[in-house]
Short mmCIF file of N, CA, C and O in Angstrom, two decimals:
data_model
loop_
_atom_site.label_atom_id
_atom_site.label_comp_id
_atom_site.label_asym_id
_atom_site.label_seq_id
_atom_site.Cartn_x
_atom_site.Cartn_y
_atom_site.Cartn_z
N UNK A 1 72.29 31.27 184.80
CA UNK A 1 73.43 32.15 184.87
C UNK A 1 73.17 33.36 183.96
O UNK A 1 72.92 33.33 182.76
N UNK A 2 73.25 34.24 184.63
CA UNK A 2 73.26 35.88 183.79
C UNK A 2 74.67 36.06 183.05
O UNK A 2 75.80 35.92 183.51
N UNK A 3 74.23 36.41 181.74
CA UNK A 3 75.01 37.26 181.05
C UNK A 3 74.75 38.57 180.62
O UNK A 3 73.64 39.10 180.55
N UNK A 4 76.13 39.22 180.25
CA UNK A 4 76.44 40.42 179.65
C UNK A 4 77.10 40.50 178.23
O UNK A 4 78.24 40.21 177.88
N UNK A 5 76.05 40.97 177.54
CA UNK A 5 76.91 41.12 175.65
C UNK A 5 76.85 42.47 175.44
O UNK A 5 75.92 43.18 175.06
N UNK A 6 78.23 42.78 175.82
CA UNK A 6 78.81 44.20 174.85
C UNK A 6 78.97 44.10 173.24
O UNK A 6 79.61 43.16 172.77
N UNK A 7 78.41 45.01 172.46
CA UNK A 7 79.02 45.30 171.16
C UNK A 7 80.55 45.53 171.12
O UNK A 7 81.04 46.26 171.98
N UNK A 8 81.30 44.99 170.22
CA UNK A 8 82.56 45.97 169.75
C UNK A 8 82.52 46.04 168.53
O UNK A 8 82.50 45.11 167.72
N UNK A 9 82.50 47.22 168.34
CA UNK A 9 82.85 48.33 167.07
C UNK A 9 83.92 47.62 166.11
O UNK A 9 85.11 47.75 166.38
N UNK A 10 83.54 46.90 165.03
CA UNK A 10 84.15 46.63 163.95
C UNK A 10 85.60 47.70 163.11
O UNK A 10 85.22 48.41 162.18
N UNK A 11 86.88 47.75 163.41
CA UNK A 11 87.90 48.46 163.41
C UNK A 11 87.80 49.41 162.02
O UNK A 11 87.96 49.05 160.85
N UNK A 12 87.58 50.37 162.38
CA UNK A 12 87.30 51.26 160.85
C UNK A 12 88.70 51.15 159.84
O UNK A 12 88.63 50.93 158.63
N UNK A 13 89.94 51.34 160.60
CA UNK A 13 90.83 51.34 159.92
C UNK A 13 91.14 49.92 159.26
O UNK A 13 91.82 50.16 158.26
N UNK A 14 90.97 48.80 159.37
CA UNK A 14 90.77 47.39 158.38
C UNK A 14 89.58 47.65 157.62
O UNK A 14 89.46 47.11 156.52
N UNK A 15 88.72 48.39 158.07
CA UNK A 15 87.84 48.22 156.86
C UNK A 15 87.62 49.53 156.25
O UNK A 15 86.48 49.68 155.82
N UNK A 16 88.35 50.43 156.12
CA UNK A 16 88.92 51.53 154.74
C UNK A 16 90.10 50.45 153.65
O UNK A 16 90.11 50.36 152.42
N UNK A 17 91.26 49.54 155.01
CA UNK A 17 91.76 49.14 153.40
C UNK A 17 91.12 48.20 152.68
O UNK A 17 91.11 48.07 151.46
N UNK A 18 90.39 47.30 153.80
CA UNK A 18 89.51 46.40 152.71
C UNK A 18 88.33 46.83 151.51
O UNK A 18 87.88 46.24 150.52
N UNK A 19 88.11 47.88 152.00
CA UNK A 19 86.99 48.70 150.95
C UNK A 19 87.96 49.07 149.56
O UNK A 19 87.50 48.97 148.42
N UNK A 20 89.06 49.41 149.77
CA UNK A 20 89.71 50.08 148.59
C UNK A 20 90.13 49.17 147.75
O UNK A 20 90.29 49.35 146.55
N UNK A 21 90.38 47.85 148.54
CA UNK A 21 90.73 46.33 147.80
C UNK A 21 89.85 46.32 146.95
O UNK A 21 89.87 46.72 145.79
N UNK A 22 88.54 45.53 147.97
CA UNK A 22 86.82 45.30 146.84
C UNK A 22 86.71 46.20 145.97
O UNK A 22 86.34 45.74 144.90
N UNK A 23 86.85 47.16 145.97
CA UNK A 23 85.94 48.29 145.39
C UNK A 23 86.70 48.18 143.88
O UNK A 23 85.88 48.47 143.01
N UNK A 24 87.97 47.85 143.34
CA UNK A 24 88.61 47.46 142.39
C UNK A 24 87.87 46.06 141.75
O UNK A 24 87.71 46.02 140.53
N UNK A 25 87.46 44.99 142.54
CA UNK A 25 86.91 44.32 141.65
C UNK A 25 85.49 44.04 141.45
O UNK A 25 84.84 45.08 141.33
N UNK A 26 85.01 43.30 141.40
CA UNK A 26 83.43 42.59 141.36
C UNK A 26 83.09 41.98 142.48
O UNK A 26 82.87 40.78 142.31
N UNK A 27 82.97 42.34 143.53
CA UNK A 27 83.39 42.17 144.99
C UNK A 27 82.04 42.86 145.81
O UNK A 27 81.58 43.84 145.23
N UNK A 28 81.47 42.53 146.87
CA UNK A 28 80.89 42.97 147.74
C UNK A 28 81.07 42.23 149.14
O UNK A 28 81.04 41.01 149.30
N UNK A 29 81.21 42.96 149.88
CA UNK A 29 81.82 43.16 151.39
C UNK A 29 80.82 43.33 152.43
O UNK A 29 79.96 44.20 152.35
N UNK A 30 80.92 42.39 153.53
CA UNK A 30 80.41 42.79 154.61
C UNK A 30 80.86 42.60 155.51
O UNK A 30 81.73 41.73 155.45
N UNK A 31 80.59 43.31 157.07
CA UNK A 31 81.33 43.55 157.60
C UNK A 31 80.35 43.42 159.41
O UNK A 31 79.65 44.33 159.86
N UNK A 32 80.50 42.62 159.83
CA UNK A 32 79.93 42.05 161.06
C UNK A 32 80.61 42.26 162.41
O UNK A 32 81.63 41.59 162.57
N UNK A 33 80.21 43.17 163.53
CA UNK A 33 80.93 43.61 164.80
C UNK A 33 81.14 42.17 165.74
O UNK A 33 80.53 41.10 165.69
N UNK A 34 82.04 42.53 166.43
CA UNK A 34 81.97 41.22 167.48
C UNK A 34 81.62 41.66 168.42
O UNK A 34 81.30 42.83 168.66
N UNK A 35 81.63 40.46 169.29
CA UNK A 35 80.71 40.97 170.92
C UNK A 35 81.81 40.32 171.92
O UNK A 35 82.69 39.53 171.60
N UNK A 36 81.54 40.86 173.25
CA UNK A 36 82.00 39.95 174.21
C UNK A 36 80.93 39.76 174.96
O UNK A 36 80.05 40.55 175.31
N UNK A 37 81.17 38.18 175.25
CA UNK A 37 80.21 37.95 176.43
C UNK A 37 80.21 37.58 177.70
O UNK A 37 80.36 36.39 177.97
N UNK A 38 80.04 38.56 178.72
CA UNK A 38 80.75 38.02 180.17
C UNK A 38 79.51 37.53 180.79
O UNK A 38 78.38 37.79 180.36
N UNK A 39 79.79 36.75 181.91
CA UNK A 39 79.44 35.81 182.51
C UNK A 39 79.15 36.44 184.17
O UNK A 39 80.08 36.58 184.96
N UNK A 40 78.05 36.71 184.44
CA UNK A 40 78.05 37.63 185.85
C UNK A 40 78.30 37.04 187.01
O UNK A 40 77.66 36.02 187.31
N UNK A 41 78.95 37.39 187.59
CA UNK A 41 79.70 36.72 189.12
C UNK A 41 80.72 35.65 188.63
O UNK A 41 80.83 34.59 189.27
N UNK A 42 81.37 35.85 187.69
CA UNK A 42 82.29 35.21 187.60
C UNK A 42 83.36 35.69 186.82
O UNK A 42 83.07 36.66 186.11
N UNK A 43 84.98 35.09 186.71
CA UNK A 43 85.89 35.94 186.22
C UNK A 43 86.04 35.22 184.28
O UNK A 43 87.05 35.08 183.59
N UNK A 44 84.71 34.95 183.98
CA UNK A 44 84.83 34.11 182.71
C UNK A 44 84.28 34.98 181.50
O UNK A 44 83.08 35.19 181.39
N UNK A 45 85.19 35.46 180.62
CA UNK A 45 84.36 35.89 179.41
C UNK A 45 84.74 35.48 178.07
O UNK A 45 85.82 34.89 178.04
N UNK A 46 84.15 35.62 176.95
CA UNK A 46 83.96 34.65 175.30
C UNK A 46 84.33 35.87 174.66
O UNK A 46 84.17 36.91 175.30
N UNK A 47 84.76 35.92 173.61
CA UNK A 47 84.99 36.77 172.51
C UNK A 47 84.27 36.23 171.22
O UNK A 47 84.70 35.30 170.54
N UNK A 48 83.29 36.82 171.00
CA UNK A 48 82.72 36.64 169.41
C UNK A 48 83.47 37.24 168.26
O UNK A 48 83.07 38.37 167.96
N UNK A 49 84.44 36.78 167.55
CA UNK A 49 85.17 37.68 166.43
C UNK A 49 84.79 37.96 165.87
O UNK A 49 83.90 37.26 165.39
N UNK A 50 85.07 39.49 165.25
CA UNK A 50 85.03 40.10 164.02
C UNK A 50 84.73 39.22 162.82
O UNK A 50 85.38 38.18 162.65
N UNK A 51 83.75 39.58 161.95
CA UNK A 51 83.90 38.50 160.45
C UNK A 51 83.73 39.61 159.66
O UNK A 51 83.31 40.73 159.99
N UNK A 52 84.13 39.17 158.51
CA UNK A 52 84.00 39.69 157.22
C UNK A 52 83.75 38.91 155.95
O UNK A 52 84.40 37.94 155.56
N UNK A 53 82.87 39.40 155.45
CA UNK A 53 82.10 38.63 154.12
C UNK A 53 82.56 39.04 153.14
O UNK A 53 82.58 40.26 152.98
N UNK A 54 83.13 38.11 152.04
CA UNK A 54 83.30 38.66 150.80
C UNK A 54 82.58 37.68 149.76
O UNK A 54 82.37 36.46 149.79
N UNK A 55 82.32 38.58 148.94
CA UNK A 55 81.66 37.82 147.93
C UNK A 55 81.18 38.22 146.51
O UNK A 55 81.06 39.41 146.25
N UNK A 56 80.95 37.41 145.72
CA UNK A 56 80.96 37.50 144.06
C UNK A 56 79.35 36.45 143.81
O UNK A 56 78.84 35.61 144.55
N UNK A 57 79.06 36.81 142.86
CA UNK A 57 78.45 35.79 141.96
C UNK A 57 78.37 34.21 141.97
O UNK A 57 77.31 33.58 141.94
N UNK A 58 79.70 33.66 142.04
CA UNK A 58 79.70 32.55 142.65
C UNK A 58 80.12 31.86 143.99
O UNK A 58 79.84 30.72 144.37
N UNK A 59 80.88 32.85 144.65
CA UNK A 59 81.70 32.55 145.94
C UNK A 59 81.84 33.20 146.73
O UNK A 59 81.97 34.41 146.54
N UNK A 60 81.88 32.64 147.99
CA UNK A 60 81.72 33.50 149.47
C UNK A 60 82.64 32.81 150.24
O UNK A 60 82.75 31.60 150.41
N UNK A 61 83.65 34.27 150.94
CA UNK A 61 84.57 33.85 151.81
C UNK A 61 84.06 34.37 152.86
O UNK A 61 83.54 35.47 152.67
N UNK A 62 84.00 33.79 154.32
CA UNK A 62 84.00 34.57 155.56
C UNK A 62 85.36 34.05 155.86
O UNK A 62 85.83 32.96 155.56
N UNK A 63 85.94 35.13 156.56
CA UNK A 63 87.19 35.39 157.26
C UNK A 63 86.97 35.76 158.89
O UNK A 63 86.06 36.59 158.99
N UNK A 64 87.35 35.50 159.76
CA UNK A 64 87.60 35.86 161.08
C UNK A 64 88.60 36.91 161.28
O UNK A 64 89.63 36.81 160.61
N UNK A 65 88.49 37.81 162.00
CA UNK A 65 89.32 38.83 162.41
C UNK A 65 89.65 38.57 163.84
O UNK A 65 88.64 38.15 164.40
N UNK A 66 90.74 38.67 164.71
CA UNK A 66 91.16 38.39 165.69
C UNK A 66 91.13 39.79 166.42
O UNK A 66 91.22 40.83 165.77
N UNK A 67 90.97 39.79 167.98
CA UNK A 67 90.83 42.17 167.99
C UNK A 67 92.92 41.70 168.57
O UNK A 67 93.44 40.75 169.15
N UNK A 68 93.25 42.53 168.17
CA UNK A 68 94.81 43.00 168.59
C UNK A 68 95.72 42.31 167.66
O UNK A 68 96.84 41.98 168.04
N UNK A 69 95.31 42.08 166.46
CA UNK A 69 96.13 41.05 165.39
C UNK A 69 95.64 41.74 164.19
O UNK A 69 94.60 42.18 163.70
N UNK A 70 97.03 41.59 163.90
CA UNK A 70 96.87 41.86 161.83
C UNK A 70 96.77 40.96 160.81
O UNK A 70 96.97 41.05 159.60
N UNK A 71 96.46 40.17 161.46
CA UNK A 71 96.22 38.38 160.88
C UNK A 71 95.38 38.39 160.86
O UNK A 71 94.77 38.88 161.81
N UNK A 72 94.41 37.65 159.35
CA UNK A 72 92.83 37.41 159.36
C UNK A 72 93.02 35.94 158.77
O UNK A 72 93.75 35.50 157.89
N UNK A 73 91.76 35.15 159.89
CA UNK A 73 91.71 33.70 159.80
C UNK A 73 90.65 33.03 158.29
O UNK A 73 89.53 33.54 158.40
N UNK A 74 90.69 32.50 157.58
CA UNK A 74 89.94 32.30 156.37
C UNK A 74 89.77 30.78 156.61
O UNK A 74 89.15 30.09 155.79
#
């Protein structure tokens, strides 16, 4: 079965306020696009979510971003 993986563009505007958050502490950020992946000849497609990395010295959060939600999954 053939597939198709589009990029999507990681939302600039969540990640200006998350930059202004980190950037106050000891914090480094990353920031990972999602994809969709459709499925050719058929009406089936996957959503790869948005993630975001945060992290310190000792600890690392990835968070999920949902696309059309202001809710982030941790």
């Amino acid at each position: 079965m053939k597939t198709t993986i589009e990029n999507l563009e990681f939302p600039c505007e969540i990640k200006k306020k998350l930059k202004m958050k980190v950037s106050m502490g000891n914090l480094e950020v990353e920031f990972i696009d999602g994809h969709l992946i459709k499925f050719d000849k058929t009406n089936l497609s996957v959503q790869e979510l948005y993630k975001i990395i945060v992290s310190n010295k000792k600890n690392t959060l990835i968070a999920l971003l949902y696309d059309n939600e202001d809710n982030i999954s941790t």
